[in-house]
Short mmCIF file of C-alpha atoms in Angstrom, two decimals:
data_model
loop_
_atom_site.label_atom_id
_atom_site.label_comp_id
_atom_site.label_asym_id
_atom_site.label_seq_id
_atom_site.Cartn_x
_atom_site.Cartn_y
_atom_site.Cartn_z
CA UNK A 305 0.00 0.00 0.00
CA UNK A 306 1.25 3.15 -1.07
CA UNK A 307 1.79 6.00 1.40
CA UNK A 308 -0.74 8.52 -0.61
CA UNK A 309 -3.42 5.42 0.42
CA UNK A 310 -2.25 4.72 3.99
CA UNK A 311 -2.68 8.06 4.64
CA UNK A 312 -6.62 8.81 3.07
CA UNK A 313 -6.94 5.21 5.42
CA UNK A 314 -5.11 6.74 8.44
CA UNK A 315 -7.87 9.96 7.53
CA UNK A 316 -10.94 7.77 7.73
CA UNK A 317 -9.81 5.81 10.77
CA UNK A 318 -10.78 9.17 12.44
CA UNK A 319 -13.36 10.90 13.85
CA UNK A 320 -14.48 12.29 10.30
CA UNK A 321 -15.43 8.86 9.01
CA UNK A 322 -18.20 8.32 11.83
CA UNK A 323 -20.21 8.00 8.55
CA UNK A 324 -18.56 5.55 6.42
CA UNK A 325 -19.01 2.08 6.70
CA UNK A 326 -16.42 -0.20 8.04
CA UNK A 327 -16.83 -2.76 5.42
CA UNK A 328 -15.41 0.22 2.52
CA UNK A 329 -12.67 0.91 5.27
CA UNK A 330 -11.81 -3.04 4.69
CA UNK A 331 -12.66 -3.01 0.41
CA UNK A 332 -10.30 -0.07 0.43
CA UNK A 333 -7.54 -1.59 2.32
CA UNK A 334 -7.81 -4.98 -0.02
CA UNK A 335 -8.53 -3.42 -2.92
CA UNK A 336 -7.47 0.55 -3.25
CA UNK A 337 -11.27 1.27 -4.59
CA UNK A 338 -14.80 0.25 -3.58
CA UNK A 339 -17.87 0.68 -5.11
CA UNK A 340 -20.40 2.70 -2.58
CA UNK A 341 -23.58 4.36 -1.84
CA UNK A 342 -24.05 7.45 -0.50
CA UNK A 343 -27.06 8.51 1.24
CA UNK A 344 -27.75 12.15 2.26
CA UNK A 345 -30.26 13.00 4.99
CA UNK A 346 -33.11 15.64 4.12
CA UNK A 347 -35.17 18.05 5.04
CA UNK A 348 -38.27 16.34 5.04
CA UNK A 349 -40.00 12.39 4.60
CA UNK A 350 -41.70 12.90 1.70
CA UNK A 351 -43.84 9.74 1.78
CA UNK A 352 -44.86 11.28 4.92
CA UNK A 353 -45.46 14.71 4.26
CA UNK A 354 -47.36 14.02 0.85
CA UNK A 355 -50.99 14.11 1.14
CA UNK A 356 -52.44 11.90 -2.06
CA UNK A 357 -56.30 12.62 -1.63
CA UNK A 358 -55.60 16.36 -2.71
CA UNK A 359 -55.19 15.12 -6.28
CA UNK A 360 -58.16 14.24 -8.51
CA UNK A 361 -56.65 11.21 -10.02
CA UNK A 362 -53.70 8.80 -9.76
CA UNK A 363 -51.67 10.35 -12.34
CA UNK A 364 -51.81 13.46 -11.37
CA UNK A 365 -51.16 11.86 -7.34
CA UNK A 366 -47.60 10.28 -8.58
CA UNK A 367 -46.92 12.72 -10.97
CA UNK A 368 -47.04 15.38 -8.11
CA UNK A 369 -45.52 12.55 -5.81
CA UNK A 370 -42.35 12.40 -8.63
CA UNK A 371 -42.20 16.01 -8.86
CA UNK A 372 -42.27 16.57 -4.69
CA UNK A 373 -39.41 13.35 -4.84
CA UNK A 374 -36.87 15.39 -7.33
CA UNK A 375 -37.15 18.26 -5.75
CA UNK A 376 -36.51 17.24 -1.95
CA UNK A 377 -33.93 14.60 -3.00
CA UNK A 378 -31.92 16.71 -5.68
CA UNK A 379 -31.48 19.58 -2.79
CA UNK A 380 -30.09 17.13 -0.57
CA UNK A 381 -28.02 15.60 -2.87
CA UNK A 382 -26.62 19.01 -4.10
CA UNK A 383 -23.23 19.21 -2.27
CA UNK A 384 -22.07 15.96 -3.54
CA UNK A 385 -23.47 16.45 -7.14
CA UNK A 386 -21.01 19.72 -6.30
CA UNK A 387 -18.09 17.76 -5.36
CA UNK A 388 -18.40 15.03 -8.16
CA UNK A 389 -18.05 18.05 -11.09
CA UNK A 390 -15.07 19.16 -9.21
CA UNK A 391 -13.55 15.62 -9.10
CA UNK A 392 -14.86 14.59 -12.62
CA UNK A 393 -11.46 16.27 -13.74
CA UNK A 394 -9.25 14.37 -11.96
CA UNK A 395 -10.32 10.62 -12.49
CA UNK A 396 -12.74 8.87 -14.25
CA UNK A 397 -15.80 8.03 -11.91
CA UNK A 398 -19.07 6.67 -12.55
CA UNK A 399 -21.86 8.43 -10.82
CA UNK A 400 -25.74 8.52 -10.77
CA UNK A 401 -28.22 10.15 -8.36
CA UNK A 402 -31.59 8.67 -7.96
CA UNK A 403 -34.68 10.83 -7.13
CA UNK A 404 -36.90 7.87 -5.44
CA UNK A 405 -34.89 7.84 -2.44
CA UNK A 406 -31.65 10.86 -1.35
CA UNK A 407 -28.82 8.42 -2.92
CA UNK A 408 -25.78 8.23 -5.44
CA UNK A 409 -24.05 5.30 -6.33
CA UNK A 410 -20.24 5.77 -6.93
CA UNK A 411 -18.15 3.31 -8.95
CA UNK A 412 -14.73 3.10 -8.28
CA UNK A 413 -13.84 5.61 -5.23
CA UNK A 414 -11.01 5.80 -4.04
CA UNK A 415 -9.54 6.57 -0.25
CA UNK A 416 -9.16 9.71 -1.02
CA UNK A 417 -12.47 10.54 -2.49
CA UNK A 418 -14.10 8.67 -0.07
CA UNK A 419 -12.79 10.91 2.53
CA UNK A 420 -13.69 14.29 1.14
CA UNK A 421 -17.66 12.53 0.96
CA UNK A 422 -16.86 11.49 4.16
CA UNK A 423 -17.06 15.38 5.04
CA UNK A 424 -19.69 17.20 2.92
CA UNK A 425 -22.02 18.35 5.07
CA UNK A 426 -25.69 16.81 5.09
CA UNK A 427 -24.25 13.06 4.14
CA UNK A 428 -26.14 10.43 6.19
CA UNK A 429 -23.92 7.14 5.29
CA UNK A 430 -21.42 5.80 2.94
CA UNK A 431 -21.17 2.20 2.41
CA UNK A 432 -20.53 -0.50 -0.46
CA UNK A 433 -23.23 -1.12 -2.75
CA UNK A 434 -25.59 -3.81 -2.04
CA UNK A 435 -26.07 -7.16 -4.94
CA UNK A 436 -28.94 -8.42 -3.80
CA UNK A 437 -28.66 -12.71 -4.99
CA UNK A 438 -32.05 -13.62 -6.16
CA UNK A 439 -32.77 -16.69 -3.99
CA UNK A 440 -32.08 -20.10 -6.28
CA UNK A 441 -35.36 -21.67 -6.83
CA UNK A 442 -35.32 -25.26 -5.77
CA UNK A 443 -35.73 -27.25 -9.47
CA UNK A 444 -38.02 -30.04 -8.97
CA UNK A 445 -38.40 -31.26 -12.45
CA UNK A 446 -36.40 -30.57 -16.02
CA UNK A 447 -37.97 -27.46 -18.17
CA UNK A 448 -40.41 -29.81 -20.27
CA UNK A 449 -41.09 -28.55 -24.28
CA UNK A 450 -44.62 -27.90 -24.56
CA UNK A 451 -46.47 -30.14 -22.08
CA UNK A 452 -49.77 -30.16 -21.94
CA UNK A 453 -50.79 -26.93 -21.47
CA UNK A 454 -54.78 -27.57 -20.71
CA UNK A 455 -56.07 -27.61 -16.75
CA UNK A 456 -55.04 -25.73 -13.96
CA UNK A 457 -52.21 -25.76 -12.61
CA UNK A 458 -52.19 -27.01 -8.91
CA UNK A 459 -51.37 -23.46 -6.27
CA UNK A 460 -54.21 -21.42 -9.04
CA UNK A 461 -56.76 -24.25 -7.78
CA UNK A 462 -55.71 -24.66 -4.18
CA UNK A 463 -56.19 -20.52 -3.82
CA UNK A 464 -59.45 -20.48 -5.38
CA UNK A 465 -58.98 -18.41 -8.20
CA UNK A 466 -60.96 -20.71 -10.71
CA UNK A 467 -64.05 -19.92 -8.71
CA UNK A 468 -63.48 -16.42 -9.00
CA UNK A 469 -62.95 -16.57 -13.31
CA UNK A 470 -66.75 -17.76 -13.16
CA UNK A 471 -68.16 -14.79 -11.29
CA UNK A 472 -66.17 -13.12 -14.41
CA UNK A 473 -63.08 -11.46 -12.49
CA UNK A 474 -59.41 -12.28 -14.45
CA UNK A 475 -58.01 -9.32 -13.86
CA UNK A 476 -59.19 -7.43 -16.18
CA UNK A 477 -58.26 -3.48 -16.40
CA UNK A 478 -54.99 -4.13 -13.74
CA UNK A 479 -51.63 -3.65 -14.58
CA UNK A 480 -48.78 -5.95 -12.45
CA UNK A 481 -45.26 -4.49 -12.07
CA UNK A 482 -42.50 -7.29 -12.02
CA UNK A 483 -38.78 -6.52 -11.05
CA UNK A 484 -36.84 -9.75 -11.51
CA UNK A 485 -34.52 -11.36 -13.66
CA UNK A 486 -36.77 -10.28 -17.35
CA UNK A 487 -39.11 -11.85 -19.54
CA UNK A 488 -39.68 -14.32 -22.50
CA UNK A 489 -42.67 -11.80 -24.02
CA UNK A 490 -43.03 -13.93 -26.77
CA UNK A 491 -43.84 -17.31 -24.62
CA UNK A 492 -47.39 -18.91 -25.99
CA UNK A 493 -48.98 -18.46 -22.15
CA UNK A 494 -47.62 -14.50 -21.58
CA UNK A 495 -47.78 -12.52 -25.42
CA UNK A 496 -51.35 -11.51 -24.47
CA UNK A 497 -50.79 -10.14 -21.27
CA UNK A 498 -47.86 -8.28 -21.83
CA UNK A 499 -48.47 -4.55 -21.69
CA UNK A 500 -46.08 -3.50 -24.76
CA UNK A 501 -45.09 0.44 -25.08
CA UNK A 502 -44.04 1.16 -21.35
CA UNK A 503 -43.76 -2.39 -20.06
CA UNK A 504 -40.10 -3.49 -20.02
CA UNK A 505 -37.16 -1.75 -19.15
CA UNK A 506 -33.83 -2.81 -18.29
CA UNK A 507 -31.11 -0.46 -16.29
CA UNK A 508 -28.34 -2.58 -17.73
CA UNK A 509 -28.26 -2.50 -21.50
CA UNK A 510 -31.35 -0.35 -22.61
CA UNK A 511 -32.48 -3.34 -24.57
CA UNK A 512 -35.51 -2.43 -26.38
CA UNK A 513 -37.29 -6.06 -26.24
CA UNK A 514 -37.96 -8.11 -22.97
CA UNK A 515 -35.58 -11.05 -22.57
CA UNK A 516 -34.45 -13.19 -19.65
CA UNK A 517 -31.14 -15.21 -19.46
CA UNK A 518 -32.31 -17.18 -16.53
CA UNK A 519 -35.99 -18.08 -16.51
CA UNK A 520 -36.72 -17.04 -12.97
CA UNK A 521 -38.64 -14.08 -14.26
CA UNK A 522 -40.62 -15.38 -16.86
CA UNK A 523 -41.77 -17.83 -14.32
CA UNK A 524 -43.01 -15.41 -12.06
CA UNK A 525 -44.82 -13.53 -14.87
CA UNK A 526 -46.54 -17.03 -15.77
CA UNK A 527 -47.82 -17.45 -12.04
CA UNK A 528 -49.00 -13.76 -11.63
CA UNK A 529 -50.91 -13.69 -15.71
CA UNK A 530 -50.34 -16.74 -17.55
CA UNK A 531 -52.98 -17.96 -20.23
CA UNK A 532 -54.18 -21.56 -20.19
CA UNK A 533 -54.59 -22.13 -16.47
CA UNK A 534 -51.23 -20.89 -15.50
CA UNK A 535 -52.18 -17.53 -14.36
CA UNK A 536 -53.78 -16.61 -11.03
CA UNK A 537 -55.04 -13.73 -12.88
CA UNK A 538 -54.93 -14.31 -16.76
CA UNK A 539 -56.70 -11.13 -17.75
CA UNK A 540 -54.21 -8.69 -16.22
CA UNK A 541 -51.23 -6.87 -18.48
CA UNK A 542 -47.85 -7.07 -17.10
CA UNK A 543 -44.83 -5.43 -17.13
CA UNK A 544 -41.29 -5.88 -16.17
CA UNK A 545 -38.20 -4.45 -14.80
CA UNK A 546 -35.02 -6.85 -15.37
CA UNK A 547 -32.61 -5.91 -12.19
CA UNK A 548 -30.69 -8.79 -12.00
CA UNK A 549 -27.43 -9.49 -13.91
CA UNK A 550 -25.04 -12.53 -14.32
CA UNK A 551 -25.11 -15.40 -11.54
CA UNK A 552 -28.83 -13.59 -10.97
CA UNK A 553 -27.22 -10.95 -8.94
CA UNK A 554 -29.24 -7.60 -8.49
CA UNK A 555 -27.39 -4.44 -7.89
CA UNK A 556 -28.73 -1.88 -5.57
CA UNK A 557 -28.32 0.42 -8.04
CA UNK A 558 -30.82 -1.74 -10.76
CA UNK A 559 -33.26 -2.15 -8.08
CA UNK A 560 -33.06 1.15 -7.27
CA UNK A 561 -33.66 2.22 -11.66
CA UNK A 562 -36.87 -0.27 -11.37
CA UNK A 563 -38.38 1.34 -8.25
CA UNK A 564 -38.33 4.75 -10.12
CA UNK A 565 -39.60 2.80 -13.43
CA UNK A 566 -42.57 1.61 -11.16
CA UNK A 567 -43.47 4.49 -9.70
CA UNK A 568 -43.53 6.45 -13.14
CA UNK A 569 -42.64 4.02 -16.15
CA UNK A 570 -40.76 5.33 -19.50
CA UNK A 571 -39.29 4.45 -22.42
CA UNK A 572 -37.17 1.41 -22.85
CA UNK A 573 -33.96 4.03 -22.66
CA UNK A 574 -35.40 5.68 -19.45
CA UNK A 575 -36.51 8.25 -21.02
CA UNK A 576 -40.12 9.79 -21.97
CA UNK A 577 -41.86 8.93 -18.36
CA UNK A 578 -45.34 8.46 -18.50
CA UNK A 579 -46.61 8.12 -14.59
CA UNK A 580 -49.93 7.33 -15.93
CA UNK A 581 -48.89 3.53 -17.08
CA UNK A 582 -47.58 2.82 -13.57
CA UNK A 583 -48.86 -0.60 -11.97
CA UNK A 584 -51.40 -1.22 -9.34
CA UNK A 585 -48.99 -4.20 -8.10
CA UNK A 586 -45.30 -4.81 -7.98
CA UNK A 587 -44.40 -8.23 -7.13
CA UNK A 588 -41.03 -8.62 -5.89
CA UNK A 589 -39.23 -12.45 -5.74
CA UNK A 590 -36.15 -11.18 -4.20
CA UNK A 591 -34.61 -10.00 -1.59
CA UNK A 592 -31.82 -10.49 0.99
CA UNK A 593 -30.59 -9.91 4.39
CA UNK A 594 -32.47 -8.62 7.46
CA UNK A 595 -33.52 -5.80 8.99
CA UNK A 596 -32.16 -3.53 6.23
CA UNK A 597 -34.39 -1.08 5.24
CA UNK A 598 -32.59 0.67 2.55
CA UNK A 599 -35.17 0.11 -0.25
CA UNK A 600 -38.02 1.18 2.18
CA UNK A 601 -38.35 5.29 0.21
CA UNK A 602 -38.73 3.44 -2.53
CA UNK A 603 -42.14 0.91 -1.21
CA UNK A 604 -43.07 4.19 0.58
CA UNK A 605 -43.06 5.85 -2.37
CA UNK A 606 -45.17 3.27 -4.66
CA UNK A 607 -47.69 2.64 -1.36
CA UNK A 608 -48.27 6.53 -1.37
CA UNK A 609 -49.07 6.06 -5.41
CA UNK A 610 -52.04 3.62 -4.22
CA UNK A 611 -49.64 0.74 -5.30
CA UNK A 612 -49.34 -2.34 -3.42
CA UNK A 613 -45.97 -4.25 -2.79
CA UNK A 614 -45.59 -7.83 -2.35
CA UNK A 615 -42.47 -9.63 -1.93
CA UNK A 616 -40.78 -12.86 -1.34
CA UNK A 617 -39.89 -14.04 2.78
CA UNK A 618 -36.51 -15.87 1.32
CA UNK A 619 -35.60 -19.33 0.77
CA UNK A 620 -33.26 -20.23 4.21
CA UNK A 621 -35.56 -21.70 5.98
CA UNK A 622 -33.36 -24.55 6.70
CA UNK A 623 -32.07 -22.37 9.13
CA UNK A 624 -34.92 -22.21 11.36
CA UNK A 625 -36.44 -19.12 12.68
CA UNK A 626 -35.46 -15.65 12.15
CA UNK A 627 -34.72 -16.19 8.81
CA UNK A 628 -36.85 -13.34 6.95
CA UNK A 629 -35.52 -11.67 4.54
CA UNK A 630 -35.53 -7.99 3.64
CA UNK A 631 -37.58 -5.78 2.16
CA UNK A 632 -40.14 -8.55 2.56
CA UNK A 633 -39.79 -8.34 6.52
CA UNK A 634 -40.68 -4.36 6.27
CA UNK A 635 -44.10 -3.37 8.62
CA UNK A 636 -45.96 -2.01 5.39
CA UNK A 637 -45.43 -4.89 2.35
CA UNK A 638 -46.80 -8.16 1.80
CA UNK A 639 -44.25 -10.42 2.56
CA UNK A 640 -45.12 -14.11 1.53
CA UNK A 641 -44.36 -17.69 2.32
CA UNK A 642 -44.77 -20.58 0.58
CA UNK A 643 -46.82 -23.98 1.01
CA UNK A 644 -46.60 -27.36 -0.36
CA UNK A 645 -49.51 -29.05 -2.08
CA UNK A 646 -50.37 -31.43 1.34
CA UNK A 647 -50.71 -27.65 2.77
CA UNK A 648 -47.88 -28.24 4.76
CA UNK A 649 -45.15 -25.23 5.01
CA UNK A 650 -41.88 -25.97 2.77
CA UNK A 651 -38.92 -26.49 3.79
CA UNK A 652 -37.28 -23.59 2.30
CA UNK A 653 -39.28 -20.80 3.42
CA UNK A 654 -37.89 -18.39 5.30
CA UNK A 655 -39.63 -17.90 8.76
CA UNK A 656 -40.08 -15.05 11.45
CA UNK A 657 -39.93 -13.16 13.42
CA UNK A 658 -37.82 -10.35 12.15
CA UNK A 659 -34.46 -8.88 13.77
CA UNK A 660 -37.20 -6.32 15.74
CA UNK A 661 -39.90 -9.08 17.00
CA UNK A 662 -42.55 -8.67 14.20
CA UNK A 663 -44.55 -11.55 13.13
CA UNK A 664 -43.72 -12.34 9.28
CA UNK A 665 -44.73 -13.72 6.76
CA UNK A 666 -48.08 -12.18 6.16
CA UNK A 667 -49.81 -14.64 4.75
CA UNK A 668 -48.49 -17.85 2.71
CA UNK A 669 -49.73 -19.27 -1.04
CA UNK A 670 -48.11 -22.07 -3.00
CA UNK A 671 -44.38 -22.56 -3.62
CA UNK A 672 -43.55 -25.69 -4.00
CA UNK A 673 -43.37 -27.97 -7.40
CA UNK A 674 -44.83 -24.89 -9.14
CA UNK A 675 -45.38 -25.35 -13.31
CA UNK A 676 -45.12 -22.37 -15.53
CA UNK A 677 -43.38 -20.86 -18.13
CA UNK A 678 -40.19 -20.60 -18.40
CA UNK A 679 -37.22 -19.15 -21.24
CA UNK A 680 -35.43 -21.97 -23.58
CA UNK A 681 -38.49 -20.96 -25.58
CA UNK A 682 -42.22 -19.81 -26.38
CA UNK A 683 -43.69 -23.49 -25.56
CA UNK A 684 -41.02 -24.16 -22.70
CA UNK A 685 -42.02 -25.07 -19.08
CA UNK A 686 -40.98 -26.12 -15.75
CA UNK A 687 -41.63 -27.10 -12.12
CA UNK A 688 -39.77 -25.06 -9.60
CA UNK A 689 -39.79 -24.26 -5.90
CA UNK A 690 -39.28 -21.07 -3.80
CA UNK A 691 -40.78 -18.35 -2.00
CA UNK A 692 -40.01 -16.87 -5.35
CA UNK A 693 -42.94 -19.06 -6.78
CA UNK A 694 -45.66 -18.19 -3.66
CA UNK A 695 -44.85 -14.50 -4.24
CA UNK A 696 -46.84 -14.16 -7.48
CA UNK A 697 -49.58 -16.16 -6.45
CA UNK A 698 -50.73 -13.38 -3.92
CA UNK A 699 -49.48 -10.76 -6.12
CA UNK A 700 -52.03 -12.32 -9.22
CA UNK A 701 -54.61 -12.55 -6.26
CA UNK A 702 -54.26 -8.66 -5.79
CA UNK A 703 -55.07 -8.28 -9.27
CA UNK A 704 -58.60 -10.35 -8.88
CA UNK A 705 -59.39 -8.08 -6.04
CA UNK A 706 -58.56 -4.63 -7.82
CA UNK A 707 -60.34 -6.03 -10.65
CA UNK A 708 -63.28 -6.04 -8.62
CA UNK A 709 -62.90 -3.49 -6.80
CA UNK A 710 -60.29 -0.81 -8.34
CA UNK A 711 -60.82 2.06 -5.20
CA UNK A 712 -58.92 -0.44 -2.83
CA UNK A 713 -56.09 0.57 -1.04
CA UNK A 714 -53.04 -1.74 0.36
CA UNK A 715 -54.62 -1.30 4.28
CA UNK A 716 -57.98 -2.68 2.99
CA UNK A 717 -56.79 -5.31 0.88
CA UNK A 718 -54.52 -6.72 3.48
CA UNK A 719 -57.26 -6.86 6.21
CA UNK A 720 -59.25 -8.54 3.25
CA UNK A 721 -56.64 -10.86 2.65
CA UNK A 722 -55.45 -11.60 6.16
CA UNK A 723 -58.60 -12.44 7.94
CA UNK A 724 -60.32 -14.56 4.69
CA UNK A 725 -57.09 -17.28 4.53
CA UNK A 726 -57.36 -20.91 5.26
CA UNK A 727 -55.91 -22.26 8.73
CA UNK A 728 -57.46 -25.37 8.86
CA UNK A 729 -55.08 -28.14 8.24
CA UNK A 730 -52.06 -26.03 7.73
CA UNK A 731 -48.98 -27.66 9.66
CA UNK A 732 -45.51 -26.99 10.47
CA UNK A 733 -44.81 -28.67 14.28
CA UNK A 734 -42.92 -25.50 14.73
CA UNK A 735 -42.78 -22.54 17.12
CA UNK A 736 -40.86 -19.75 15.78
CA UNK A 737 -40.86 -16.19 18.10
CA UNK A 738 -43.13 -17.89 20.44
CA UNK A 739 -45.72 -18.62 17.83
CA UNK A 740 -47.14 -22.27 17.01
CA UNK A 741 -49.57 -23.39 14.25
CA UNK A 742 -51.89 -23.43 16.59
CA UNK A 743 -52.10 -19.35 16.78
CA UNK A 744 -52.55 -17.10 14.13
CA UNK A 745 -50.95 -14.99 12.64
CA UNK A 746 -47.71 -16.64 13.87
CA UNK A 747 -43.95 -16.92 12.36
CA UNK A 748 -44.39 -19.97 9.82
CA UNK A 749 -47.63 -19.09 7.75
CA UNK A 750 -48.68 -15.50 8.41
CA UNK A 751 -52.41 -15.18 8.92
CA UNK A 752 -52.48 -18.62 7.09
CA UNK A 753 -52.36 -20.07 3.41
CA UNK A 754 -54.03 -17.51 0.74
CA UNK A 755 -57.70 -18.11 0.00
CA UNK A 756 -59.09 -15.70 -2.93
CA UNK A 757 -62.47 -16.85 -3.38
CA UNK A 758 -62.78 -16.16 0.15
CA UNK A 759 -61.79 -13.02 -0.10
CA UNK A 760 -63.49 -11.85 -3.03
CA UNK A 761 -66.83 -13.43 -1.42
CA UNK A 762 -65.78 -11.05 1.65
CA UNK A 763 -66.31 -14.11 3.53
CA UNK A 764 -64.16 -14.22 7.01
CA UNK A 765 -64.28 -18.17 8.53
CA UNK A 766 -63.46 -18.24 12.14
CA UNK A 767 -59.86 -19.97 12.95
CA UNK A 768 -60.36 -23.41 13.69
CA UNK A 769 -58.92 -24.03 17.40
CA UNK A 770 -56.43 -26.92 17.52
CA UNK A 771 -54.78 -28.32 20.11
CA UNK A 772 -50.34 -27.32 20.74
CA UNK A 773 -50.05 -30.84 21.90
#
């Protein structure tokens, strides 16, 4: 290590790196540059501050929303917009702001740079960029060319969404935000429902048509709209964000671009926004870590825009308890586990309670030995397993409710959800956080296993009692 580097080191082992992670105090020392985040505190919450009834309609609510969102965040993010001009003519750094949430993301800084951040005034935290791993879905059968594609497949049934297709709701008129790893458009179960101009966008390469290198997404898509018995709700458009990269990892930074492509979607090279094609969902099959909250501006921001989040609980549950992952452990999402088709709780899904004592999941839908579509090509299927594959079960659910019902908010449809599941028969013969299957919610199913007829009937059954012996 050269002296010019032990020295910036030596300058943020002080007092004036109180802000700075310790993990880029160890990437700098191994490696002479880190790749970081810097977050900048402000003057206000927004999310809090922002009052959506004043508006007369929801694209004028998130296009005020944006508006309120660039302002506040560009103002605190002025000083180190300042300093990166300055430093843009001595080296050769990438840097982006975001307006979702007060953050830049920083390739490359050095020791030196990293300790004049360290002391512009209003910065919050500087630490190394998250890459979120999309959890591996558990593969419980080889992709099969164009099975039989008639029926239902097995988690639509169990749920009840067949019964609500007869009463004539499929979604219809609702739009379902997907950030995961892209899309086959073009498969034989998904063409119909994709939403076209304004529906795909990807952070990485601008590509102007949907793709996906690694099937997870198109999946997902298949679960939440799929034609031919695939889709929870087969009427609804989708759309997707592609965040994750090669060996499926997600950069903060791409989840970050498909939060703001959410809230207010544009053009497939980011430009052109149009807040009036944003989604009523956004279903979310990833995640990572616990307790970590630094996506939560960002499902602030979309639950203020009357859209509701829904995301994965994690596949560790191996581990035992405590194994939640983030964002889906956050107070104010859907956070999801996954069943098997005896209506027992699989193996793999992560369980509660979170780092700070909450109860999670929220509620749990199928997961395991899932069918849909998948990417080696338009008539291409397979099975897999993962909390990945429960998350887009509740998310198509959603849909069958807004459908119905478009005035609903997330507070209403979770008490709809929540207190309409089915509890009867689910089993674990574990007690996470104090909780058994014998009390509801608790830390292994949520409120119980996901029951959309019974929701869309507004029918509540009582929780059968059982005995903890």
């Amino acid at each position: 290590m050269n002296l010019r580097l032990l020295l910036a080191v030596a300058v943020l082992a002080g007092g004036a790196s109180a802000v700075v992670d310790r993990n880029v105090h160890r990437a700098l020392q191994q490696n002479g540059k880190v790749d970081v985040i810097v977050t900048m505190k402000t003057s206000k919450n927004v999310a809090e501050s922002f009052h959506e009834s004043a508006y007369p309609s929801r694209t004028k609510r998130i296009e005020a929303l944006k508006a309120e969102l660039e302002t506040t965040h560009a103002q605190a993010l002025q000083p180190l917009a300042n300093l990166m001009l300055k430093e843009s003519t001595h080296g050769d750094h990438e840097f982006k702001t975001f307006w979702i949430s007060p953050v830049a993301s920083l390739k490359s800084a050095t020791p030196e740079l990293v300790a004049k951040l360290a002391e512009l005034p209003g910065v919050d935290s500087i630490r190394e960029e998250l890459h979120i791993q999309i959890d591996e879905p558990v593969v419980e059968a080889a992709s099969a060319a164009h099975e039989a594609v008639t029926g239902q497949e097995w988690g639509v049934k169990r749920i009840g969404a067949p019964q609500v297709w007869a009463d004539g709701t499929t979604g219809q008129g609702i739009v379902v935000g997907v950030i995961d790893t892209g899309a086959r458009s073009t498969h034989e179960v998904l063409k119909r429902g994709f939403l076209g101009k304004y529906g795909w966008f990807d952070p990485e390469t601008k590509s102007a048509k949907p793709y996906d290198p690694f099937g997870h997404g198109t999946h997902v898509v298949g679960t939440i709209a799929g034609a031919n018995g695939f889709g929870v709700a087969p009427a609804a458009k989708w759309m997707m964000c592609k965040a994750c990269r090669v060996g499926k990892k997600c950069p903060e930074t791409d989840l970050l671009d498909c939060a703001q492509f959410m809230l207010c979607p544009t053009d497939t090279d980011g430009k052109n926004p149009d807040c009036s094609k944003a989604p009523r969902i956004v279903s979310n099959s990833w995640g990572g870590g616990q307790g970590n909250f630094w996506y939560k501006d960002a499902v602030n921001a979309w639950i203020k825009a009357g859209m509701v989040p829904v995301f994965a609980m994690g596949n560790a549950g191996q581990y035992g308890c405590e194994t939640a992952n983030s964002p889906g452990d956050y107070p104010n999402v859907i956070g999801v586990g996954s069943t098997t088709i005896r209506d027992e709780l699989s193996w793999f899904s992560s369980r509660g309670p979170t780092v700070n004592g909450r109860t999670k999941p929220d509620i749990s839908a199928p997961g395991s030995s899932i069918k849909s579509a998948y990417n080696g090509s338009d008539v291409d299927y397979a099975y897999l397993s993962g909390t990945s594959m429960a998350t887009p079960h509740v998310s198509g659910a959603v849909a069958l409710l807004l459908s119905q019902n478009p005035e609903m908010e997330l507070d209403e449809i979770k008490v709809t959800l929540y207190t309409t599941t089915d509890q009867s028969g689910l089993w674990s013969n574990e007690t996470c956080g104090g909780t058994s299957d014998a009390v509801w919610p608790n830390n292994q199913f949520g409120h119980g296993r996901l029951n959309i007829f019974n929701a869309y009937q507004g029918f509540r059954p009582a929780p059968t009692p059982r005995s903890s012996t």
